Short mmCIF file of C-alpha atoms in Angstrom, two decimals:
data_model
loop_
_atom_site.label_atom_id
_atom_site.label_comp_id
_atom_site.label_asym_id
_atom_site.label_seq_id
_atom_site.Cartn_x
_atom_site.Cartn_y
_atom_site.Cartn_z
CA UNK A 1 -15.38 -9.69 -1.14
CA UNK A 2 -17.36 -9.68 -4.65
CA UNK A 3 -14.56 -9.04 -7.58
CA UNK A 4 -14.98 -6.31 -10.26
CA UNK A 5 -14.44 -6.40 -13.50
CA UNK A 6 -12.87 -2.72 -14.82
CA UNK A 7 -10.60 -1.60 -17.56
CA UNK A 8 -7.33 0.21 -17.22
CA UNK A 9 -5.17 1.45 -20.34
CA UNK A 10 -1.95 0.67 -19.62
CA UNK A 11 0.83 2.30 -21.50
CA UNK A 12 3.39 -0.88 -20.79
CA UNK A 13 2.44 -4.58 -20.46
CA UNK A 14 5.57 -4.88 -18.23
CA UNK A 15 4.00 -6.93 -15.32
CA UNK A 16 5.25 -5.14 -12.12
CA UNK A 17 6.17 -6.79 -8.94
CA UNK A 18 4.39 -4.52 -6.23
CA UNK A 19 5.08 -4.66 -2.57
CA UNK A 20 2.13 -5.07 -0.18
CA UNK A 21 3.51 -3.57 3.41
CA UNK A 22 0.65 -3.69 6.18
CA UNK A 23 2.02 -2.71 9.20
CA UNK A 24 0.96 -3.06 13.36
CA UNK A 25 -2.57 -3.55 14.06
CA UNK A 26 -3.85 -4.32 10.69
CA UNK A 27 -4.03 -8.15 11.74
CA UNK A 28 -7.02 -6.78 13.47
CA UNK A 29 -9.26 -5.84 10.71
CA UNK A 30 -12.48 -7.18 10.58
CA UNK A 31 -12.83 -6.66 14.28
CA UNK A 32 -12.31 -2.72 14.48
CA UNK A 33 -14.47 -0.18 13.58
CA UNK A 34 -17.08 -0.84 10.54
CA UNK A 35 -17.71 2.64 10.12
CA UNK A 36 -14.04 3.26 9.28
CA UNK A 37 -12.50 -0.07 8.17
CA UNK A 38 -15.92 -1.39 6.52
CA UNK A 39 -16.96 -5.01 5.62
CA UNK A 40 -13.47 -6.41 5.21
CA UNK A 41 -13.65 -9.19 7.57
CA UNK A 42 -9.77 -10.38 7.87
CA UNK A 43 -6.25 -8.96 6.72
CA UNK A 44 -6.25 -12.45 4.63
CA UNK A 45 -9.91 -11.36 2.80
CA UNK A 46 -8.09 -7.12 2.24
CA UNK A 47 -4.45 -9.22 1.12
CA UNK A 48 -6.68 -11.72 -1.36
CA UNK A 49 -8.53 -8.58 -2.67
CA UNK A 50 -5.58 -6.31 -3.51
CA UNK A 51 -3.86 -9.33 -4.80
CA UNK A 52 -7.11 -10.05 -7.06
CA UNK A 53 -7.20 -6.59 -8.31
CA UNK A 54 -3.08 -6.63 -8.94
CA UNK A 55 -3.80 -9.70 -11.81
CA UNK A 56 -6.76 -7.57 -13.57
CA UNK A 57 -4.17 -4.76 -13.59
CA UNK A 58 -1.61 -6.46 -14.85
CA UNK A 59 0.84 -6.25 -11.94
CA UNK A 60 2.22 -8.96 -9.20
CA UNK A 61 1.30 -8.27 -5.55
CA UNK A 62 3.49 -9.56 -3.20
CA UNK A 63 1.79 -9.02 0.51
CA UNK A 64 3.63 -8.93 3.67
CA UNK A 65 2.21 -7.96 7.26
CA UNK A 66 3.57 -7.83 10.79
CA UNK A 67 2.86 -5.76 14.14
CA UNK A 68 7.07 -5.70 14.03
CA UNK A 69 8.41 -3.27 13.20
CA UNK A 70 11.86 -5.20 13.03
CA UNK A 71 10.27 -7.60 10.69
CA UNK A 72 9.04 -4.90 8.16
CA UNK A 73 12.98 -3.17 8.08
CA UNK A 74 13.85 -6.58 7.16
CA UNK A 75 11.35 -7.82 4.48
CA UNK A 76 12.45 -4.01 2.89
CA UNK A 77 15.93 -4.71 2.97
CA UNK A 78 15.36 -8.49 1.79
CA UNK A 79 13.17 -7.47 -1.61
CA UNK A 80 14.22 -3.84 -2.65
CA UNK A 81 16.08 -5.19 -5.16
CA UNK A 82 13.63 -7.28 -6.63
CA UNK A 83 9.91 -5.04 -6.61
CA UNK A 84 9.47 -1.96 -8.25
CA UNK A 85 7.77 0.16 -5.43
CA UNK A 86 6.14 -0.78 -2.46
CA UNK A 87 2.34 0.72 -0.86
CA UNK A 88 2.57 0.38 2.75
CA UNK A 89 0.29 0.97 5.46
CA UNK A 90 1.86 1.84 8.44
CA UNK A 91 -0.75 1.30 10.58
CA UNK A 92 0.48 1.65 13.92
CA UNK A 93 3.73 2.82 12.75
CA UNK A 94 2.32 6.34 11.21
CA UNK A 95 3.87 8.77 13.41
CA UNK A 96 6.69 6.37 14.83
CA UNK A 97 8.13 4.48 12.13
CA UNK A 98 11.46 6.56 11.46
CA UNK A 99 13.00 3.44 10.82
CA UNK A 100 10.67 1.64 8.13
CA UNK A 101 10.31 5.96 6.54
CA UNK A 102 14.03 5.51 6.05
CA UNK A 103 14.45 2.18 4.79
CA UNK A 104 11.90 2.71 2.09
CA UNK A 105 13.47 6.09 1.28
CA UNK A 106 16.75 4.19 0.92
CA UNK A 107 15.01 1.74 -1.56
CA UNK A 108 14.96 4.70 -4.08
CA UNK A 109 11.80 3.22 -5.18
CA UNK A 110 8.10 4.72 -5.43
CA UNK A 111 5.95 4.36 -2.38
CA UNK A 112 2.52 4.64 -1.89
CA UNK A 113 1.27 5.20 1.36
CA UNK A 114 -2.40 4.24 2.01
CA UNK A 115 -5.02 4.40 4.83
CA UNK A 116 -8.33 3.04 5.37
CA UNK A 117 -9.00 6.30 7.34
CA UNK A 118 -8.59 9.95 6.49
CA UNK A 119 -5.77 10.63 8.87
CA UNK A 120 -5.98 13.76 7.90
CA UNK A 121 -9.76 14.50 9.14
CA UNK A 122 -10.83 15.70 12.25
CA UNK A 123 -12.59 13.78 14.98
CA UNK A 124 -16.40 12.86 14.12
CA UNK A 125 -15.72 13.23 10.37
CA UNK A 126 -16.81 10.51 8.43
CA UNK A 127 -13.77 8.67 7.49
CA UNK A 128 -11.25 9.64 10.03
CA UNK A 129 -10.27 8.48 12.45
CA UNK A 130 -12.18 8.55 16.21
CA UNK A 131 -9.84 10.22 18.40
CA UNK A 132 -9.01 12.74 15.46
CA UNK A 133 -6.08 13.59 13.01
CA UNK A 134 -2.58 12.68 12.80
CA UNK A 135 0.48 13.90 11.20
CA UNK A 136 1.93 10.93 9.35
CA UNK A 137 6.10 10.27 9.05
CA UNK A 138 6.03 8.83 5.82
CA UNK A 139 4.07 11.21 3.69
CA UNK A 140 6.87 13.77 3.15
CA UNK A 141 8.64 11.36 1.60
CA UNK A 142 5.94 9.41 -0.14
CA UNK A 143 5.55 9.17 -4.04
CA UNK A 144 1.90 9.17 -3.12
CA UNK A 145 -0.94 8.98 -0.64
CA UNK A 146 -4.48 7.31 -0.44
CA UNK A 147 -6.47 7.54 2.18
CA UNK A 148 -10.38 7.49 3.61
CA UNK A 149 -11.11 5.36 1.26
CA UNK A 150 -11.04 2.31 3.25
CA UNK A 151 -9.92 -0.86 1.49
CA UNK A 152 -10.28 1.11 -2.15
CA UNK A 153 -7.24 3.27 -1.03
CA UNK A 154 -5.56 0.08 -1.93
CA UNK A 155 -7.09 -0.31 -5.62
CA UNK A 156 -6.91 3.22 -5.87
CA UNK A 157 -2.61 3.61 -4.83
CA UNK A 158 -2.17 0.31 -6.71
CA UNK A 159 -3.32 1.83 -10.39
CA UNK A 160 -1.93 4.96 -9.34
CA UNK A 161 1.81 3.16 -9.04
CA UNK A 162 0.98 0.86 -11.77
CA UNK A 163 0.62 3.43 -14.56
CA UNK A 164 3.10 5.72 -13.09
CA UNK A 165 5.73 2.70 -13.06
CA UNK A 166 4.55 2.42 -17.01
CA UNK A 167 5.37 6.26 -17.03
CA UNK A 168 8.72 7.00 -18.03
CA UNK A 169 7.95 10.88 -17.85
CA UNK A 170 6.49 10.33 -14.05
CA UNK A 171 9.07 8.55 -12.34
CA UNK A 172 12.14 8.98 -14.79
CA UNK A 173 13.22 6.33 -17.47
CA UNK A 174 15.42 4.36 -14.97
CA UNK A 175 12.98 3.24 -13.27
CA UNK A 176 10.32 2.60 -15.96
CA UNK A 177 13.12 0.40 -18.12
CA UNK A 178 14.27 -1.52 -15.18
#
């Protein structure tokens, strides 16, 4: 994955510590549909890429991925008092992961949720998803979404929560002084 250069006006130089949840599945990239999921060959190539991005921004990544969903509760409850907000894809957890929805909620910390697919789109649409749409658990609760984009959902959610987190009048001072 070629890197590119771009320029984002940040209203902080506060270098954020954001959370990097990929959830069941994505440990298959690179061997699932190119249409969809594009030329990313490996989880490792998408984590090196978002974490690439993160240092022109400005911002720490921090990537974690597991097809547990017992192992994502835990990482949450290990480092939500350490990051400032997390993007997760759920992956295979989208419209069963109650459990990781809640424990993020509980964080009281910005998410951004982010697809490679339009979840949203109906079957035979360009970026959604083959068998058609779904109805996502953690987007009612969600700072933010991202999706269809394939891996630039990521770059996309990641400036997103980077200047919001430098927004005091966006996510409340609290947050943007801690």
């Amino acid at each position: 994955m070629s890197a590119h250069n771009f320029t984002v006006t940040r209203s902080s130089n506060r270098k954020h510590l954001i959370a990097v949840i990929d959830g069941p599945n994505m440990s298959s990239l690179g061997k699932r549909s190119k249409k969809v999921y594009g030329n990313i060959q490996s989880l490792d190539e998408l984590k090196e890429c978002v974490r690439n991005f993160g240092e022109q921004l400005g911002v720490e990544v921090e990537n974690f991925s597991s097809n547990h969903m017992g192992d994502i509760l835990e990482y949450i409850h290990e480092s939500a008092h350490r990051v400032d907000g997390y993007l997760i894809n759920p992956a295979g957890l989208t419209t069963i992961g109650e459990g990781v929805r809640h424990a993020l909620e509980d964080t009281e910390l910005p998410v951004m949720e982010v697809h490679f697919s339009n979840i949203a789109a109906g079957a035979g649409a360009a970026r959604g998803l083959g068998g058609g749409s779904i109805q996502s658990s953690f987007t009612h609760t969600a700072t933010g979404i991202c999706m269809g984009m394939r891996h630039y959902s990521y770059l996309a959610a990641l400036t997103a929560l980077t200047l919001a987190l430098d927004d005091q009048s966006f996510l409340g001072s609290a947050l943007a002084q801690s």
